Amino acid sequence: MTTLVTNIARLVTNDPSLGDGTPLGLIQDAAVVIDGDHIAWVGETSKAPATDNRVDAQGRAGLPGFVDSHSHLVFAGDRTAEFNARMSGRPYSAGGIRTTVAATRAATDAELAATLDRYLAEALRQGTTTMETKSGYGLTAADESRALRVAAARTDEVTYLGAHIVAPEYADDPGAYVDLVTGPILDACAPHARWVDVFCERGAFDGDQARAVLTAGMAKGLLPRVHANQLTYGPGVQLAVELGAASADHCTHLSDADVDALAQGDTVATLLPGAEFSTRAEWPDARRLLDAGATVALASDCNPGSSFTSSVPFCVALAVRDMGMTPDEAVWAATAGGAAALRRSDVGRIGPGARADLVLLDAPSHVHLAYRPGVPLVSAVWRAGHREV
């Protein structure tokens, strides 16, 4: 069955050759033909072919489904008290990530799956059609591998993050924990993941430890990505570029050498403004990265501690308001940029052969995502050709 979505006021294709020659490849008064799970045709409404079904977009804007390339959705428990204290200027001495680790270990598989399903559905209603998620709240072979099994049954992209923090049991012997992460835990997890990640940061894993984690994962066939330079300047970005990681995520504290490395390599700088919003931290400087020629992605970093939002539109608005991005750049980063951060060519664009992920906004232009922050503008979502919203 083929479906024609017609009368789209302005369509973002992310293909300059299909539209106006800009990176967004905009087409005015556009139409899209969906054939099964893929896009079969894109062009002006007046030139649309006949199809089995027809949907009138009634002058709404269209764009690819958002590609959220960084989230932590396999978890249990709640950290409201931590957030409330932080926002109230009060000291709080609970365990942070360790609090979530304890709750996640105690949860059943069914409870973890239900939580993941809840937030995937929440993200889908806001236009996210491709979602990456990580382990990292188990920190044992059994708990990390079950997190990845739960995720692999439900999400597009799954990442092994045994090196999120040092497990509480190894607080006095981090080297022994790195041995576990690169040995038995990796062995249990590698069959269920595509990616290996590490939190390369003061208080988590240093450059040498991060290198050991990533190279061990790569030896098992996993592809690298890195939590890099979030809290301080450090070696994470340089390590990511050196190892050919698909993405260096956070990128808040960057030296000139870090920016140059990202601009000259093919590692995507994935910015996560929800984390800065939720912690009142310094904003990443997207303008500096873009002007240098780096590829930038935007993602939610949805997690229960430092960025508890599944809304990519909210992150787009933050990036425009506080990180120096134009609306066009932010929308590209949240779609095509996310696809680049996952090394995917089938998502993040609207064009023949792409997966049929299409979002319609209750607005005439994609600019309204930043222009009307906090407003639920998503009115329809197709994922792999199936209408979900």
XYZ file of C-alpha atoms in Angstrom:
389
model
C 0.000 0.000 0.000
C 1.205 3.473 -0.868
C 0.226 6.641 0.953
C 0.531 10.209 -0.302
C 0.946 12.872 2.364
C 0.121 16.050 0.523
C -0.307 19.785 1.097
C 2.756 20.085 3.376
C 3.419 23.815 3.674
C 7.168 23.443 4.119
C 9.032 20.122 4.150
C 12.502 19.606 5.648
C 14.227 16.860 3.635
C 17.865 17.373 4.758
C 18.810 16.778 1.141
C 19.894 19.971 -0.657
C 19.466 18.301 -4.046
C 15.762 17.700 -3.418
C 14.878 21.176 -2.222
C 16.162 24.716 -2.134
C 19.864 23.893 -2.018
C 20.235 24.679 1.692
C 21.298 21.968 4.165
C 17.625 21.493 5.108
C 16.619 20.930 1.493
C 13.328 22.763 1.976
C 10.419 22.144 -0.392
C 7.388 24.450 -0.388
C 3.891 22.976 -0.887
C 5.386 19.510 -0.711
C 4.223 15.935 -0.811
C 5.705 12.612 0.273
C 4.863 9.099 -0.917
C 5.240 6.326 1.642
C 5.516 2.801 0.239
C 5.592 0.196 2.970
C 8.340 1.144 5.404
C 10.250 3.543 3.155
C 9.923 6.828 1.273
C 9.260 6.287 -2.423
C 8.914 9.844 -3.718
C 9.310 13.448 -2.558
C 8.433 16.625 -4.428
C 5.900 19.383 -4.993
C 2.253 18.557 -4.408
C 1.377 19.452 -7.997
C 3.671 16.721 -9.288
C 2.668 13.937 -6.897
C 1.891 10.511 -8.384
C -1.274 8.527 -7.743
C -1.282 6.342 -4.616
C -3.577 3.955 -2.765
C -4.218 6.348 0.107
C -4.058 10.079 0.602
C -3.500 12.199 3.742
C -3.994 15.957 3.609
C -1.443 17.730 5.826
C -3.585 20.883 5.601
C -0.671 23.282 5.403
C 1.351 21.823 8.260
C 5.150 21.680 8.220
C 6.880 18.332 7.783
C 10.300 17.061 8.794
C 12.131 13.784 9.405
C 11.541 12.043 12.709
C 13.980 13.177 15.378
C 17.018 10.954 15.896
C 17.827 10.927 19.620
C 21.349 9.554 19.723
C 21.964 9.711 23.490
C 19.698 8.484 26.296
C 19.770 6.361 29.467
C 16.314 4.809 29.668
C 16.876 1.438 31.346
C 16.581 2.422 34.985
C 14.403 2.286 38.068
C 13.798 4.650 40.935
C 13.421 8.387 41.281
C 15.813 11.255 42.038
C 13.302 14.031 42.606
C 14.845 14.908 45.976
C 18.239 15.418 44.362
C 16.813 17.709 41.686
C 14.710 19.640 44.174
C 17.701 20.248 46.417
C 19.869 21.364 43.500
C 17.236 23.783 42.226
C 16.600 25.062 45.770
C 20.258 25.740 46.468
C 20.417 23.166 49.243
C 23.217 20.624 49.774
C 22.320 17.056 48.947
C 24.531 14.123 49.850
C 22.657 11.137 48.404
C 24.339 8.862 45.926
C 23.569 10.384 42.523
C 24.093 7.711 39.871
C 24.659 5.171 42.647
C 21.090 5.772 43.857
C 19.806 4.756 40.429
C 22.177 1.775 40.338
C 20.729 0.429 43.584
C 17.137 0.878 42.404
C 17.844 -0.631 38.992
C 19.512 -3.700 40.459
C 16.478 -4.254 42.677
C 13.948 -3.924 39.838
C 12.507 -6.850 37.903
C 12.967 -7.269 34.180
C 9.282 -6.464 33.711
C 9.614 -3.237 35.684
C 12.621 -2.112 33.636
C 10.819 -2.949 30.394
C 7.705 -1.045 31.466
C 9.738 2.051 32.313
C 11.565 1.906 29.001
C 8.306 1.455 27.076
C 6.811 4.435 28.888
C 9.575 6.835 27.909
C 9.901 5.512 24.368
C 6.185 6.166 23.887
C 6.568 9.618 25.426
C 9.415 10.433 23.030
C 7.499 9.094 20.039
C 4.579 11.426 20.779
C 7.077 14.288 20.554
C 8.400 13.176 17.173
C 11.360 10.929 18.055
C 11.403 7.962 15.698
C 14.955 6.710 16.297
C 16.267 6.260 19.836
C 19.629 5.172 21.206
C 19.795 4.006 24.810
C 22.492 2.685 27.107
C 23.118 0.378 29.999
C 25.119 1.834 32.882
C 22.857 1.487 35.916
C 23.678 -2.148 36.654
C 27.489 -2.318 36.796
C 27.572 -6.106 37.129
C 27.653 -8.675 34.341
C 24.132 -9.872 35.123
C 22.580 -6.415 35.511
C 24.332 -4.792 32.556
C 23.513 -7.652 30.196
C 19.845 -7.758 31.204
C 19.600 -3.991 30.683
C 20.923 -4.441 27.168
C 18.578 -7.358 26.457
C 15.611 -5.244 27.556
C 16.821 -2.337 25.409
C 17.645 -4.414 22.339
C 14.079 -5.726 22.202
C 12.680 -2.194 22.060
C 15.129 0.405 20.746
C 16.943 1.041 17.485
C 20.447 1.484 18.904
C 21.901 -0.087 22.055
C 25.090 0.950 23.853
C 27.154 -0.875 26.464
C 28.059 1.619 29.199
C 29.498 -0.561 31.920
C 32.011 2.252 32.404
C 29.418 4.791 33.571
C 30.902 5.058 37.045
C 33.035 2.710 39.113
C 30.702 0.190 40.738
C 30.215 0.918 44.458
C 31.773 -2.413 45.392
C 35.032 -1.328 43.723
C 35.219 2.247 44.966
C 38.593 1.501 46.563
C 39.927 -0.457 43.585
C 38.839 1.173 40.300
C 41.481 -0.764 38.374
C 39.810 -4.019 39.323
C 36.489 -2.663 38.085
C 38.033 -1.646 34.758
C 39.269 -5.239 34.477
C 35.679 -6.423 34.914
C 34.302 -3.899 32.427
C 36.846 -4.963 29.810
C 36.518 -8.665 30.672
C 33.563 -10.586 32.122
C 31.003 -7.773 31.914
C 31.982 -7.012 28.317
C 31.768 -10.707 27.424
C 28.217 -10.849 28.782
C 27.134 -7.605 27.113
C 28.778 -7.526 23.687
C 26.220 -9.834 22.008
C 23.400 -7.421 22.874
C 24.899 -4.056 21.857
C 26.202 -2.207 18.818
C 28.178 0.455 20.689
C 30.631 0.778 23.576
C 30.735 4.000 25.613
C 32.688 5.348 28.590
C 32.278 8.346 30.891
C 35.729 9.891 30.498
C 35.666 12.467 33.257
C 37.241 13.402 36.559
C 35.537 11.238 39.173
C 34.660 8.557 36.626
C 37.331 7.156 34.243
C 40.581 8.808 33.211
C 42.056 8.782 29.721
C 44.006 5.551 30.121
C 41.052 3.728 31.640
C 38.731 5.062 28.939
C 41.111 3.909 26.221
C 41.217 0.426 27.757
C 37.412 0.231 27.856
C 36.935 1.436 24.291
C 39.663 -0.689 22.722
C 38.386 -3.794 24.514
C 34.907 -3.122 23.206
C 36.204 -2.518 19.716
C 38.060 -5.833 19.841
C 34.658 -7.452 20.475
C 33.182 -5.725 17.422
C 31.494 -2.814 19.196
C 31.753 0.702 17.795
C 33.009 3.501 20.083
C 31.329 6.627 21.381
C 32.427 8.720 24.376
C 30.951 10.824 27.180
C 33.526 13.583 26.792
C 34.399 16.945 28.365
C 31.118 17.448 30.197
C 32.257 18.696 33.601
C 35.846 19.728 32.944
C 38.477 19.951 30.238
C 39.932 16.503 29.666
C 41.152 13.886 27.204
C 37.738 12.559 26.128
C 37.318 14.456 22.856
C 40.861 13.793 21.697
C 40.487 10.100 22.522
C 37.180 9.918 20.656
C 38.672 11.446 17.516
C 41.819 9.320 17.729
C 39.811 6.086 17.939
C 37.369 7.143 15.237
C 34.401 7.260 17.589
C 31.108 8.083 15.945
C 30.331 10.684 18.568
C 31.815 12.659 21.440
C 28.885 13.546 23.682
C 28.447 16.647 25.892
C 31.484 18.646 24.627
C 30.872 21.446 27.111
C 34.487 22.276 27.967
C 36.575 22.345 24.795
C 40.052 23.657 24.093
C 40.938 25.063 20.685
C 42.702 21.765 19.968
C 39.523 19.847 20.810
C 37.458 21.989 18.442
C 40.058 21.584 15.688
C 40.109 17.810 16.182
C 36.333 17.571 15.878
C 36.323 19.822 12.818
C 39.029 17.816 11.050
C 37.748 14.333 11.940
C 34.440 12.556 11.389
C 33.481 12.307 15.059
C 30.189 14.125 15.661
C 29.945 16.568 18.557
C 26.677 15.592 20.235
C 25.381 18.371 22.478
C 22.935 17.644 25.282
C 21.354 20.908 26.449
C 18.898 19.156 28.745
C 21.810 18.367 31.052
C 22.914 21.977 31.289
C 19.323 23.115 31.802
C 18.751 20.607 34.609
C 22.022 21.282 36.417
C 22.400 25.031 35.757
C 25.777 24.317 34.193
C 27.619 26.233 31.502
C 26.077 25.852 28.054
C 28.070 24.163 25.265
C 29.154 26.615 22.577
C 27.537 25.204 19.465
C 28.373 28.322 17.454
C 32.096 27.789 18.011
C 31.872 24.192 16.794
C 29.746 25.011 13.759
C 31.918 27.913 12.693
C 34.970 25.629 12.873
C 33.281 23.108 10.572
C 32.422 20.364 13.081
C 29.320 18.222 12.653
C 26.906 18.832 15.534
C 24.053 16.674 16.790
C 21.447 17.400 19.456
C 20.075 14.721 21.749
C 18.019 14.536 24.947
C 20.364 12.680 27.326
C 17.134 11.522 28.967
C 18.097 10.080 32.347
C 16.665 10.259 35.883
C 19.450 12.366 37.355
C 20.760 15.175 35.177
C 18.411 15.525 32.175
C 14.999 14.016 32.775
C 13.439 15.093 29.489
C 12.531 13.000 26.470
C 11.633 16.068 24.418
C 13.924 16.738 21.478
C 11.820 19.804 20.543
C 12.645 21.236 23.970
C 16.347 20.617 23.304
C 16.024 22.343 19.919
C 14.557 25.407 21.624
C 17.344 25.442 24.238
C 20.026 25.145 21.557
C 18.611 28.135 19.681
C 18.066 30.246 22.780
C 21.275 29.505 24.698
C 23.850 27.756 22.483
C 24.128 30.025 19.468
C 22.373 27.811 16.918
C 19.947 29.042 14.304
C 16.575 27.248 14.090
C 17.688 25.610 10.832
C 20.935 24.362 12.390
C 19.178 23.004 15.461
C 16.571 21.094 13.451
C 19.292 19.636 11.215
C 21.310 18.630 14.306
C 18.302 16.888 15.858
C 17.586 14.882 12.706
C 20.469 14.459 10.246
C 23.028 15.235 12.956
C 21.659 12.496 15.184
C 21.751 10.086 12.261
C 25.410 10.968 11.658
C 26.158 10.364 15.337
C 24.732 6.859 14.911
C 26.288 6.356 11.470
C 22.880 5.829 9.943
C 21.982 6.894 6.409
C 18.411 5.576 6.415
C 17.030 7.965 9.041
C 17.210 11.705 9.685
C 16.208 12.591 6.122
C 13.173 12.547 3.834
C 14.086 11.135 0.448
C 13.642 8.082 -1.767
C 14.926 4.968 0.001
C 14.945 6.497 3.492
C 12.959 4.851 6.246
C 9.504 6.386 6.262
C 9.845 8.481 9.421
C 7.804 11.647 8.989
C 6.602 14.226 11.497
C 3.936 16.853 10.876
C 3.789 19.967 13.054
C 0.706 21.953 13.918
C 2.559 24.952 12.491
C 3.522 26.171 9.007
C 7.299 25.969 9.553
C 9.925 23.974 11.455
C 11.070 27.293 12.951
C 8.091 27.080 15.304
C 9.934 24.378 17.264
C 12.117 27.160 18.671
C 9.617 30.000 18.188
C 6.959 28.300 20.360
C 8.946 26.458 23.061
C 7.048 24.086 25.294
C 4.030 23.889 22.988
C 3.069 20.350 21.853
C 3.326 21.024 18.131
C 3.684 17.440 16.861
C 0.382 16.485 15.250
C 1.274 13.307 13.343
C 4.132 10.812 13.344
C 4.915 8.008 10.920
C 7.651 5.557 11.915
C 8.846 3.036 9.323
C 5.676 3.785 7.363
C 3.272 3.138 10.224
C 1.288 6.026 11.586
C 1.956 6.150 15.330
C 0.421 9.511 16.279
